[in-house]
Amino acid sequence: MRTALCAILLTFATPLAAHAQSADLVLCDRLAADPSDPDKPADVKGVTEVASADIATAIKFCKTAAGSSRRAMYELGRAHAANRQMAEAMAAWRKAADKGSSAAMVELGVLYGTGAGVARDEAQARKLFEKAAQAGNPRGVSNLAALGGSPGAAPADPARARELLGKAAETNAEAQYQLGLMLASGDGGEKDDVAARALFEKAAAQNHPGALERMGAFAQEGRGGPKDAAAAKAYYERAAALGDEDAKKALERIRCPYAIKDKRGQLVTTLCF
C-alpha cells in the first residue's frame, strides 16, 4: 500500500515540479528578457533594461530557472548587471555562453572590448563576437564589423557591417532594424530610404519596438513611401506600448504640436489638442 501511495505521489510531483520551473522561467522572461536575444520566444516582448524595482525579483526567479535554461542564465546576468554586480553578471554570462547563448557572448565581448570590469582584450572580444555572428546574432555581426572583422583590418568597417547584417536580416528582426538604420543614414554605402522602410516594416511586423518607432517616423515624414499621419500614430502607439521612449516623445509632439517661445527662443509652453 505504501509503495503504491509513493508511486502515486511521485506521478503527481513530477508535473508539479516541471510547472513550477516553467513558471520561474516565465517570470524571469517577463522581467529580464532581452528583446534582441535570438533565444527569446516570439511571444516574449523583453525589456530594454531590467527595471530597478524588478531587479531582486528577476534575480530570484532567473536564478531558479537558470539551472535548465541558458536563456534564463543570460537573463540572470542582465539582472545582476542592472544591480551593478558585474562579477556576478560575468559569471552568469560565461555559463550561458558556454551553453551556446550568443547574446551572452555579445555581452562578454562588449566588456572585453571596452575594458569594463575586466582587462581590455580586443582579441578576446573579437573571438566572442565571431562566435555570436556565426550563430546568427545581429549584435555579434555588427560588433564584429565595428572591430574590423579580422586582425589587422580597419578599426571600423560600416560596409562590412552592411554585408554581414544583410545575411542575418533574411530572418532576424533585430538585423532588419540595424540594417535599416544603416540604409536610412547612408552608413557604409548609399542612402536608400525605400529599402530602409521595407526592412523597418518587416521588423515592425515582428513587434520590434525600434522598427515600429522608425516606421512611425517614416510614415509621418513620407520617407521611402507614402505619407500617412494615421499610420504613423498607430506605429508610434505600438512602439510606445512596448516601452520605446522615442515613440512616446513622438506621440507627445503629435498631441502638442505648437511650441510657444519667448524673445530669447526659450520654450514657454506648448499648445496641445
PDB file of C-alpha atoms in Angstrom:
ATOM      1  CA  MET A   1       0.000   0.000   0.000  1.00  0.00           C
ATOM      2  CA  ARG A   2       2.803   2.370   0.992  1.00  0.00           C
ATOM      3  CA  THR A   3       4.644   1.579  -2.283  1.00  0.00           C
ATOM      4  CA  ALA A   4       1.550   2.310  -4.345  1.00  0.00           C
ATOM      5  CA  LEU A   5       0.965   5.579  -2.480  1.00  0.00           C
ATOM      6  CA  CYS A   6       4.571   6.683  -3.090  1.00  0.00           C
ATOM      7  CA  ALA A   7       4.209   5.886  -6.782  1.00  0.00           C
ATOM      8  CA  ILE A   8       1.045   7.996  -6.986  1.00  0.00           C
ATOM      9  CA  LEU A   9       2.713  10.910  -5.190  1.00  0.00           C
ATOM     10  CA  LEU A  10       5.739  10.777  -7.499  1.00  0.00           C
ATOM     11  CA  THR A  11       3.459  10.728 -10.528  1.00  0.00           C
ATOM     12  CA  PHE A  12       1.861  13.999  -9.423  1.00  0.00           C
ATOM     13  CA  ALA A  13       5.070  15.554  -8.093  1.00  0.00           C
ATOM     14  CA  THR A  14       6.920  15.457 -11.411  1.00  0.00           C
ATOM     15  CA  PRO A  15       4.424  17.556 -13.415  1.00  0.00           C
ATOM     16  CA  LEU A  16       4.116  19.984 -10.487  1.00  0.00           C
ATOM     17  CA  ALA A  17       7.883  20.466 -10.343  1.00  0.00           C
ATOM     18  CA  ALA A  18       8.038  20.974 -14.111  1.00  0.00           C
ATOM     19  CA  HIS A  19       5.235  23.538 -13.896  1.00  0.00           C
ATOM     20  CA  ALA A  20       6.997  25.410 -11.080  1.00  0.00           C
ATOM     21  CA  GLN A  21      10.182  25.562 -13.119  1.00  0.00           C
ATOM     22  CA  SER A  22       8.240  26.784 -16.150  1.00  0.00           C
ATOM     23  CA  ALA A  23       6.629  29.494 -14.016  1.00  0.00           C
ATOM     24  CA  ASP A  24      10.087  30.640 -12.876  1.00  0.00           C
ATOM     25  CA  LEU A  25      11.207  30.957 -16.492  1.00  0.00           C
ATOM     26  CA  VAL A  26       8.033  32.834 -17.446  1.00  0.00           C
ATOM     27  CA  LEU A  27       8.616  35.356 -14.660  1.00  0.00           C
ATOM     28  CA  CYS A  28      12.311  35.600 -15.488  1.00  0.00           C
ATOM     29  CA  ASP A  29      11.448  36.321 -19.133  1.00  0.00           C
ATOM     30  CA  ARG A  30       8.846  38.889 -18.164  1.00  0.00           C
ATOM     31  CA  LEU A  31      11.298  40.898 -16.060  1.00  0.00           C
ATOM     32  CA  ALA A  32      14.666  40.377 -17.735  1.00  0.00           C
ATOM     33  CA  ALA A  33      14.361  39.051 -21.293  1.00  0.00           C
ATOM     34  CA  ASP A  34      16.453  40.865 -23.906  1.00  0.00           C
ATOM     35  CA  PRO A  35      14.364  41.994 -26.930  1.00  0.00           C
ATOM     36  CA  SER A  36      17.328  41.240 -29.225  1.00  0.00           C
ATOM     37  CA  ASP A  37      18.141  37.783 -27.814  1.00  0.00           C
ATOM     38  CA  PRO A  38      17.724  35.173 -30.587  1.00  0.00           C
ATOM     39  CA  ASP A  39      16.865  32.620 -27.873  1.00  0.00           C
ATOM     40  CA  LYS A  40      13.818  34.667 -26.842  1.00  0.00           C
ATOM     41  CA  PRO A  41      10.464  33.154 -27.879  1.00  0.00           C
ATOM     42  CA  ALA A  42       8.425  35.311 -30.257  1.00  0.00           C
ATOM     43  CA  ASP A  43       5.651  35.818 -27.700  1.00  0.00           C
ATOM     44  CA  VAL A  44       8.061  37.316 -25.121  1.00  0.00           C
ATOM     45  CA  LYS A  45       8.414  41.104 -25.547  1.00  0.00           C
ATOM     46  CA  GLY A  46      11.548  41.616 -23.472  1.00  0.00           C
ATOM     47  CA  VAL A  47      12.756  44.795 -21.782  1.00  0.00           C
ATOM     48  CA  THR A  48      15.493  47.173 -22.885  1.00  0.00           C
ATOM     49  CA  GLU A  49      16.726  47.352 -19.292  1.00  0.00           C
ATOM     50  CA  VAL A  50      15.736  45.494 -16.138  1.00  0.00           C
ATOM     51  CA  ALA A  51      13.721  47.968 -14.057  1.00  0.00           C
ATOM     52  CA  SER A  52      15.283  48.813 -10.703  1.00  0.00           C
ATOM     53  CA  ALA A  53      12.096  47.795  -8.903  1.00  0.00           C
ATOM     54  CA  ASP A  54      12.251  44.357 -10.582  1.00  0.00           C
ATOM     55  CA  ILE A  55      15.920  43.510 -10.027  1.00  0.00           C
ATOM     56  CA  ALA A  56      15.559  41.477  -6.828  1.00  0.00           C
ATOM     57  CA  THR A  57      12.591  39.510  -8.192  1.00  0.00           C
ATOM     58  CA  ALA A  58      14.337  38.917 -11.513  1.00  0.00           C
ATOM     59  CA  ILE A  59      17.454  37.590  -9.786  1.00  0.00           C
ATOM     60  CA  LYS A  60      15.349  35.265  -7.650  1.00  0.00           C
ATOM     61  CA  PHE A  61      13.351  33.674 -10.464  1.00  0.00           C
ATOM     62  CA  CYS A  62      16.097  33.729 -13.097  1.00  0.00           C
ATOM     63  CA  LYS A  63      18.491  32.010 -10.696  1.00  0.00           C
ATOM     64  CA  THR A  64      15.983  29.192 -10.216  1.00  0.00           C
ATOM     65  CA  ALA A  65      15.216  28.874 -13.934  1.00  0.00           C
ATOM     66  CA  ALA A  66      18.889  29.102 -14.944  1.00  0.00           C
ATOM     67  CA  GLY A  67      19.535  25.515 -13.896  1.00  0.00           C
ATOM     68  CA  SER A  68      17.827  24.245 -17.028  1.00  0.00           C
ATOM     69  CA  SER A  69      17.720  27.258 -19.351  1.00  0.00           C
ATOM     70  CA  ARG A  70      20.645  29.086 -20.936  1.00  0.00           C
ATOM     71  CA  ARG A  71      18.282  31.951 -21.732  1.00  0.00           C
ATOM     72  CA  ALA A  72      17.462  32.322 -18.042  1.00  0.00           C
ATOM     73  CA  MET A  73      21.167  32.189 -17.207  1.00  0.00           C
ATOM     74  CA  TYR A  74      21.785  35.048 -19.649  1.00  0.00           C
ATOM     75  CA  GLU A  75      18.856  36.972 -18.171  1.00  0.00           C
ATOM     76  CA  LEU A  76      20.250  36.386 -14.675  1.00  0.00           C
ATOM     77  CA  GLY A  77      23.402  38.126 -15.890  1.00  0.00           C
ATOM     78  CA  ARG A  78      21.290  41.050 -17.127  1.00  0.00           C
ATOM     79  CA  ALA A  79      19.618  41.341 -13.733  1.00  0.00           C
ATOM     80  CA  HIS A  80      22.965  41.305 -11.927  1.00  0.00           C
ATOM     81  CA  ALA A  81      24.344  43.904 -14.354  1.00  0.00           C
ATOM     82  CA  ALA A  82      21.336  46.137 -13.685  1.00  0.00           C
ATOM     83  CA  ASN A  83      22.190  45.792  -9.998  1.00  0.00           C
ATOM     84  CA  ARG A  84      25.807  46.749 -10.760  1.00  0.00           C
ATOM     85  CA  GLN A  85      27.021  43.325  -9.673  1.00  0.00           C
ATOM     86  CA  MET A  86      29.373  42.902 -12.611  1.00  0.00           C
ATOM     87  CA  ALA A  87      31.330  39.955 -11.216  1.00  0.00           C
ATOM     88  CA  GLU A  88      28.074  38.006 -10.821  1.00  0.00           C
ATOM     89  CA  ALA A  89      26.860  39.172 -14.233  1.00  0.00           C
ATOM     90  CA  MET A  90      30.043  37.994 -15.941  1.00  0.00           C
ATOM     91  CA  ALA A  91      29.890  34.639 -14.184  1.00  0.00           C
ATOM     92  CA  ALA A  92      26.313  34.110 -15.389  1.00  0.00           C
ATOM     93  CA  TRP A  93      27.141  35.213 -18.938  1.00  0.00           C
ATOM     94  CA  ARG A  94      30.139  32.894 -19.087  1.00  0.00           C
ATOM     95  CA  LYS A  95      27.959  29.954 -18.089  1.00  0.00           C
ATOM     96  CA  ALA A  96      25.293  30.959 -20.627  1.00  0.00           C
ATOM     97  CA  ALA A  97      27.904  31.437 -23.358  1.00  0.00           C
ATOM     98  CA  ASP A  98      29.381  28.005 -22.600  1.00  0.00           C
ATOM     99  CA  LYS A  99      25.899  26.599 -23.204  1.00  0.00           C
ATOM    100  CA  GLY A 100      25.668  28.377 -26.555  1.00  0.00           C
ATOM    101  CA  SER A 101      23.926  31.666 -25.757  1.00  0.00           C
ATOM    102  CA  SER A 102      25.030  34.068 -28.492  1.00  0.00           C
ATOM    103  CA  ALA A 103      23.537  37.005 -26.567  1.00  0.00           C
ATOM    104  CA  ALA A 104      25.802  36.207 -23.614  1.00  0.00           C
ATOM    105  CA  MET A 105      28.780  36.007 -25.964  1.00  0.00           C
ATOM    106  CA  VAL A 106      27.999  39.514 -27.190  1.00  0.00           C
ATOM    107  CA  GLU A 107      27.733  40.930 -23.670  1.00  0.00           C
ATOM    108  CA  LEU A 108      31.052  39.389 -22.686  1.00  0.00           C
ATOM    109  CA  GLY A 109      32.581  40.671 -25.906  1.00  0.00           C
ATOM    110  CA  VAL A 110      31.418  44.200 -25.129  1.00  0.00           C
ATOM    111  CA  LEU A 111      33.019  44.018 -21.689  1.00  0.00           C
ATOM    112  CA  TYR A 112      36.325  42.773 -23.098  1.00  0.00           C
ATOM    113  CA  GLY A 113      36.196  45.271 -25.941  1.00  0.00           C
ATOM    114  CA  THR A 114      35.628  48.244 -23.646  1.00  0.00           C
ATOM    115  CA  GLY A 115      37.570  47.028 -20.609  1.00  0.00           C
ATOM    116  CA  ALA A 116      34.513  47.431 -18.387  1.00  0.00           C
ATOM    117  CA  GLY A 117      35.071  45.390 -15.226  1.00  0.00           C
ATOM    118  CA  VAL A 118      37.792  43.315 -16.878  1.00  0.00           C
ATOM    119  CA  ALA A 119      41.180  43.892 -18.529  1.00  0.00           C
ATOM    120  CA  ARG A 120      40.631  45.184 -22.062  1.00  0.00           C
ATOM    121  CA  ASP A 121      41.257  42.391 -24.558  1.00  0.00           C
ATOM    122  CA  GLU A 122      40.256  43.144 -28.143  1.00  0.00           C
ATOM    123  CA  ALA A 123      41.336  39.710 -29.356  1.00  0.00           C
ATOM    124  CA  GLN A 124      39.008  38.029 -26.865  1.00  0.00           C
ATOM    125  CA  ALA A 125      36.215  40.450 -27.773  1.00  0.00           C
ATOM    126  CA  ARG A 126      36.659  39.616 -31.469  1.00  0.00           C
ATOM    127  CA  LYS A 127      36.615  35.890 -30.729  1.00  0.00           C
ATOM    128  CA  LEU A 128      33.329  36.210 -28.827  1.00  0.00           C
ATOM    129  CA  PHE A 129      31.737  38.413 -31.495  1.00  0.00           C
ATOM    130  CA  GLU A 130      32.814  35.949 -34.193  1.00  0.00           C
ATOM    131  CA  LYS A 131      31.141  33.055 -32.367  1.00  0.00           C
ATOM    132  CA  ALA A 132      27.980  35.114 -31.872  1.00  0.00           C
ATOM    133  CA  ALA A 133      27.994  36.213 -35.520  1.00  0.00           C
ATOM    134  CA  GLN A 134      28.422  32.634 -36.699  1.00  0.00           C
ATOM    135  CA  ALA A 135      25.362  31.764 -34.631  1.00  0.00           C
ATOM    136  CA  GLY A 136      23.434  34.470 -36.497  1.00  0.00           C
ATOM    137  CA  ASN A 137      23.312  37.045 -33.693  1.00  0.00           C
ATOM    138  CA  PRO A 138      22.872  40.513 -35.303  1.00  0.00           C
ATOM    139  CA  ARG A 139      24.683  42.324 -32.492  1.00  0.00           C
ATOM    140  CA  GLY A 140      27.559  39.904 -32.883  1.00  0.00           C
ATOM    141  CA  VAL A 141      27.621  40.708 -36.595  1.00  0.00           C
ATOM    142  CA  SER A 142      27.585  44.499 -36.158  1.00  0.00           C
ATOM    143  CA  ASN A 143      30.085  44.494 -33.279  1.00  0.00           C
ATOM    144  CA  LEU A 144      32.449  42.244 -35.205  1.00  0.00           C
ATOM    145  CA  ALA A 145      32.248  44.587 -38.178  1.00  0.00           C
ATOM    146  CA  ALA A 146      32.952  47.530 -35.864  1.00  0.00           C
ATOM    147  CA  LEU A 147      36.173  45.817 -34.795  1.00  0.00           C
ATOM    148  CA  GLY A 148      37.124  45.245 -38.408  1.00  0.00           C
ATOM    149  CA  GLY A 149      36.084  41.596 -38.623  1.00  0.00           C
ATOM    150  CA  SER A 150      39.611  40.219 -38.650  1.00  0.00           C
ATOM    151  CA  PRO A 151      43.026  41.003 -37.160  1.00  0.00           C
ATOM    152  CA  GLY A 152      44.724  43.872 -38.962  1.00  0.00           C
ATOM    153  CA  ALA A 153      41.506  45.202 -40.522  1.00  0.00           C
ATOM    154  CA  ALA A 154      40.331  48.793 -40.133  1.00  0.00           C
ATOM    155  CA  PRO A 155      39.008  49.737 -36.679  1.00  0.00           C
ATOM    156  CA  ALA A 156      35.526  50.193 -38.112  1.00  0.00           C
ATOM    157  CA  ASP A 157      34.063  48.963 -41.398  1.00  0.00           C
ATOM    158  CA  PRO A 158      30.430  50.012 -41.932  1.00  0.00           C
ATOM    159  CA  ALA A 159      30.396  48.489 -45.422  1.00  0.00           C
ATOM    160  CA  ARG A 160      31.370  45.120 -43.961  1.00  0.00           C
ATOM    161  CA  ALA A 161      28.683  45.574 -41.308  1.00  0.00           C
ATOM    162  CA  ARG A 162      26.095  46.035 -44.047  1.00  0.00           C
ATOM    163  CA  GLU A 163      27.251  42.862 -45.754  1.00  0.00           C
ATOM    164  CA  LEU A 164      27.123  40.778 -42.592  1.00  0.00           C
ATOM    165  CA  LEU A 165      23.800  42.248 -41.451  1.00  0.00           C
ATOM    166  CA  GLY A 166      22.321  41.563 -44.867  1.00  0.00           C
ATOM    167  CA  LYS A 167      22.706  37.833 -44.301  1.00  0.00           C
ATOM    168  CA  ALA A 168      21.207  37.917 -40.809  1.00  0.00           C
ATOM    169  CA  ALA A 169      18.375  40.218 -41.967  1.00  0.00           C
ATOM    170  CA  GLU A 170      16.875  37.439 -44.036  1.00  0.00           C
ATOM    171  CA  THR A 171      15.245  36.035 -40.912  1.00  0.00           C
ATOM    172  CA  ASN A 172      16.086  38.217 -37.886  1.00  0.00           C
ATOM    173  CA  ALA A 173      14.101  41.304 -36.811  1.00  0.00           C
ATOM    174  CA  GLU A 174      17.000  42.929 -34.975  1.00  0.00           C
ATOM    175  CA  ALA A 175      19.243  42.569 -38.028  1.00  0.00           C
ATOM    176  CA  GLN A 176      16.484  44.036 -40.225  1.00  0.00           C
ATOM    177  CA  TYR A 177      16.231  47.009 -37.883  1.00  0.00           C
ATOM    178  CA  GLN A 178      20.012  47.548 -37.679  1.00  0.00           C
ATOM    179  CA  LEU A 179      20.457  47.290 -41.436  1.00  0.00           C
ATOM    180  CA  GLY A 180      17.516  49.632 -41.929  1.00  0.00           C
ATOM    181  CA  LEU A 181      19.234  52.236 -39.762  1.00  0.00           C
ATOM    182  CA  MET A 182      22.402  51.962 -41.851  1.00  0.00           C
ATOM    183  CA  LEU A 183      20.487  52.327 -45.119  1.00  0.00           C
ATOM    184  CA  ALA A 184      18.494  55.260 -43.756  1.00  0.00           C
ATOM    185  CA  SER A 185      21.636  57.144 -42.718  1.00  0.00           C
ATOM    186  CA  GLY A 186      23.802  56.111 -45.656  1.00  0.00           C
ATOM    187  CA  ASP A 187      26.273  54.488 -43.280  1.00  0.00           C
ATOM    188  CA  GLY A 188      28.552  52.063 -45.113  1.00  0.00           C
ATOM    189  CA  GLY A 189      27.092  52.731 -48.553  1.00  0.00           C
ATOM    190  CA  GLU A 190      24.413  54.585 -50.476  1.00  0.00           C
ATOM    191  CA  LYS A 191      21.438  56.006 -48.631  1.00  0.00           C
ATOM    192  CA  ASP A 192      18.236  54.152 -49.536  1.00  0.00           C
ATOM    193  CA  ASP A 193      15.057  55.207 -47.732  1.00  0.00           C
ATOM    194  CA  VAL A 194      12.859  52.824 -49.724  1.00  0.00           C
ATOM    195  CA  ALA A 195      14.931  49.776 -48.768  1.00  0.00           C
ATOM    196  CA  ALA A 196      15.246  51.028 -45.185  1.00  0.00           C
ATOM    197  CA  ARG A 197      11.489  51.408 -44.887  1.00  0.00           C
ATOM    198  CA  ALA A 198      10.951  47.892 -46.242  1.00  0.00           C
ATOM    199  CA  LEU A 199      13.302  46.496 -43.608  1.00  0.00           C
ATOM    200  CA  PHE A 200      11.681  48.501 -40.808  1.00  0.00           C
ATOM    201  CA  GLU A 201       8.291  47.232 -41.968  1.00  0.00           C
ATOM    202  CA  LYS A 202       9.470  43.614 -41.795  1.00  0.00           C
ATOM    203  CA  ALA A 203      10.866  44.072 -38.289  1.00  0.00           C
ATOM    204  CA  ALA A 204       7.788  46.046 -37.182  1.00  0.00           C
ATOM    205  CA  ALA A 205       5.590  43.134 -38.251  1.00  0.00           C
ATOM    206  CA  GLN A 206       7.510  41.133 -35.624  1.00  0.00           C
ATOM    207  CA  ASN A 207       6.818  43.822 -32.978  1.00  0.00           C
ATOM    208  CA  HIS A 208      10.356  45.176 -32.843  1.00  0.00           C
ATOM    209  CA  PRO A 209       9.967  48.416 -30.800  1.00  0.00           C
ATOM    210  CA  GLY A 210      12.681  50.387 -32.594  1.00  0.00           C
ATOM    211  CA  ALA A 211      11.404  49.377 -36.026  1.00  0.00           C
ATOM    212  CA  LEU A 212       7.857  50.352 -35.068  1.00  0.00           C
ATOM    213  CA  GLU A 213       9.122  53.778 -34.000  1.00  0.00           C
ATOM    214  CA  ARG A 214      11.074  54.195 -37.261  1.00  0.00           C
ATOM    215  CA  MET A 215       8.028  53.158 -39.293  1.00  0.00           C
ATOM    216  CA  GLY A 216       6.081  55.844 -37.455  1.00  0.00           C
ATOM    217  CA  ALA A 217       8.702  58.450 -38.355  1.00  0.00           C
ATOM    218  CA  PHE A 218       8.929  57.334 -41.984  1.00  0.00           C
ATOM    219  CA  ALA A 219       5.140  57.317 -42.380  1.00  0.00           C
ATOM    220  CA  GLN A 220       4.870  60.720 -40.701  1.00  0.00           C
ATOM    221  CA  GLU A 221       7.541  62.266 -42.953  1.00  0.00           C
ATOM    222  CA  GLY A 222       6.720  60.327 -46.114  1.00  0.00           C
ATOM    223  CA  ARG A 223      10.234  58.883 -46.274  1.00  0.00           C
ATOM    224  CA  GLY A 224      10.689  55.904 -48.567  1.00  0.00           C
ATOM    225  CA  GLY A 225       6.961  55.679 -49.228  1.00  0.00           C
ATOM    226  CA  PRO A 226       3.592  57.383 -48.767  1.00  0.00           C
ATOM    227  CA  LYS A 227       2.969  59.942 -46.056  1.00  0.00           C
ATOM    228  CA  ASP A 228       0.280  58.696 -43.662  1.00  0.00           C
ATOM    229  CA  ALA A 229      -0.371  60.525 -40.385  1.00  0.00           C
ATOM    230  CA  ALA A 230      -2.857  57.944 -39.113  1.00  0.00           C
ATOM    231  CA  ALA A 231      -0.470  55.047 -39.767  1.00  0.00           C
ATOM    232  CA  ALA A 232       2.380  56.985 -38.150  1.00  0.00           C
ATOM    233  CA  LYS A 233       0.364  57.484 -34.973  1.00  0.00           C
ATOM    234  CA  ALA A 234      -0.595  53.806 -34.894  1.00  0.00           C
ATOM    235  CA  TYR A 235       3.051  52.738 -35.252  1.00  0.00           C
ATOM    236  CA  TYR A 236       4.125  55.129 -32.512  1.00  0.00           C
ATOM    237  CA  GLU A 237       1.399  53.814 -30.201  1.00  0.00           C
ATOM    238  CA  ARG A 238       2.508  50.209 -30.715  1.00  0.00           C
ATOM    239  CA  ALA A 239       6.164  51.135 -30.104  1.00  0.00           C
ATOM    240  CA  ALA A 240       5.277  53.178 -27.015  1.00  0.00           C
ATOM    241  CA  ALA A 241       3.280  50.265 -25.609  1.00  0.00           C
ATOM    242  CA  LEU A 242       6.479  48.208 -25.867  1.00  0.00           C
ATOM    243  CA  GLY A 243       8.395  50.854 -23.935  1.00  0.00           C
ATOM    244  CA  ASP A 244      10.115  52.793 -26.730  1.00  0.00           C
ATOM    245  CA  GLU A 245      10.919  56.254 -25.335  1.00  0.00           C
ATOM    246  CA  ASP A 246      11.362  57.931 -28.740  1.00  0.00           C
ATOM    247  CA  ALA A 247       7.876  56.786 -29.730  1.00  0.00           C
ATOM    248  CA  LYS A 248       6.429  58.210 -26.513  1.00  0.00           C
ATOM    249  CA  LYS A 249       8.054  61.578 -27.276  1.00  0.00           C
ATOM    250  CA  ALA A 250       6.747  61.460 -30.842  1.00  0.00           C
ATOM    251  CA  LEU A 251       3.207  60.885 -29.598  1.00  0.00           C
ATOM    252  CA  GLU A 252       3.580  63.847 -27.241  1.00  0.00           C
ATOM    253  CA  ARG A 253       4.731  66.028 -30.143  1.00  0.00           C
ATOM    254  CA  ILE A 254       1.690  64.949 -32.134  1.00  0.00           C
ATOM    255  CA  ARG A 255      -0.555  65.790 -29.201  1.00  0.00           C
ATOM    256  CA  CYS A 256       1.181  69.137 -28.545  1.00  0.00           C
ATOM    257  CA  PRO A 257       2.419  70.298 -31.965  1.00  0.00           C
ATOM    258  CA  TYR A 258       2.796  74.030 -31.298  1.00  0.00           C
ATOM    259  CA  ALA A 259       5.621  75.455 -29.186  1.00  0.00           C
ATOM    260  CA  ILE A 260       5.367  78.964 -27.722  1.00  0.00           C
ATOM    261  CA  LYS A 261       8.770  80.598 -27.215  1.00  0.00           C
ATOM    262  CA  ASP A 262       9.927  83.880 -25.710  1.00  0.00           C
ATOM    263  CA  LYS A 263      12.149  86.516 -27.383  1.00  0.00           C
ATOM    264  CA  ARG A 264      15.264  84.552 -26.499  1.00  0.00           C
ATOM    265  CA  GLY A 265      13.896  81.444 -28.158  1.00  0.00           C
ATOM    266  CA  GLN A 266      13.261  79.651 -24.873  1.00  0.00           C
ATOM    267  CA  LEU A 267      10.254  77.340 -24.693  1.00  0.00           C
ATOM    268  CA  VAL A 268       7.439  78.848 -22.632  1.00  0.00           C
ATOM    269  CA  THR A 269       4.655  76.363 -23.217  1.00  0.00           C
ATOM    270  CA  THR A 270       3.089  74.073 -25.815  1.00  0.00           C
ATOM    271  CA  LEU A 271      -0.389  74.004 -27.286  1.00  0.00           C
ATOM    272  CA  CYS A 272      -1.986  70.604 -27.016  1.00  0.00           C
ATOM    273  CA  PHE A 273      -5.075  69.001 -28.530  1.00  0.00           C
TER     274      PHE A 273
END
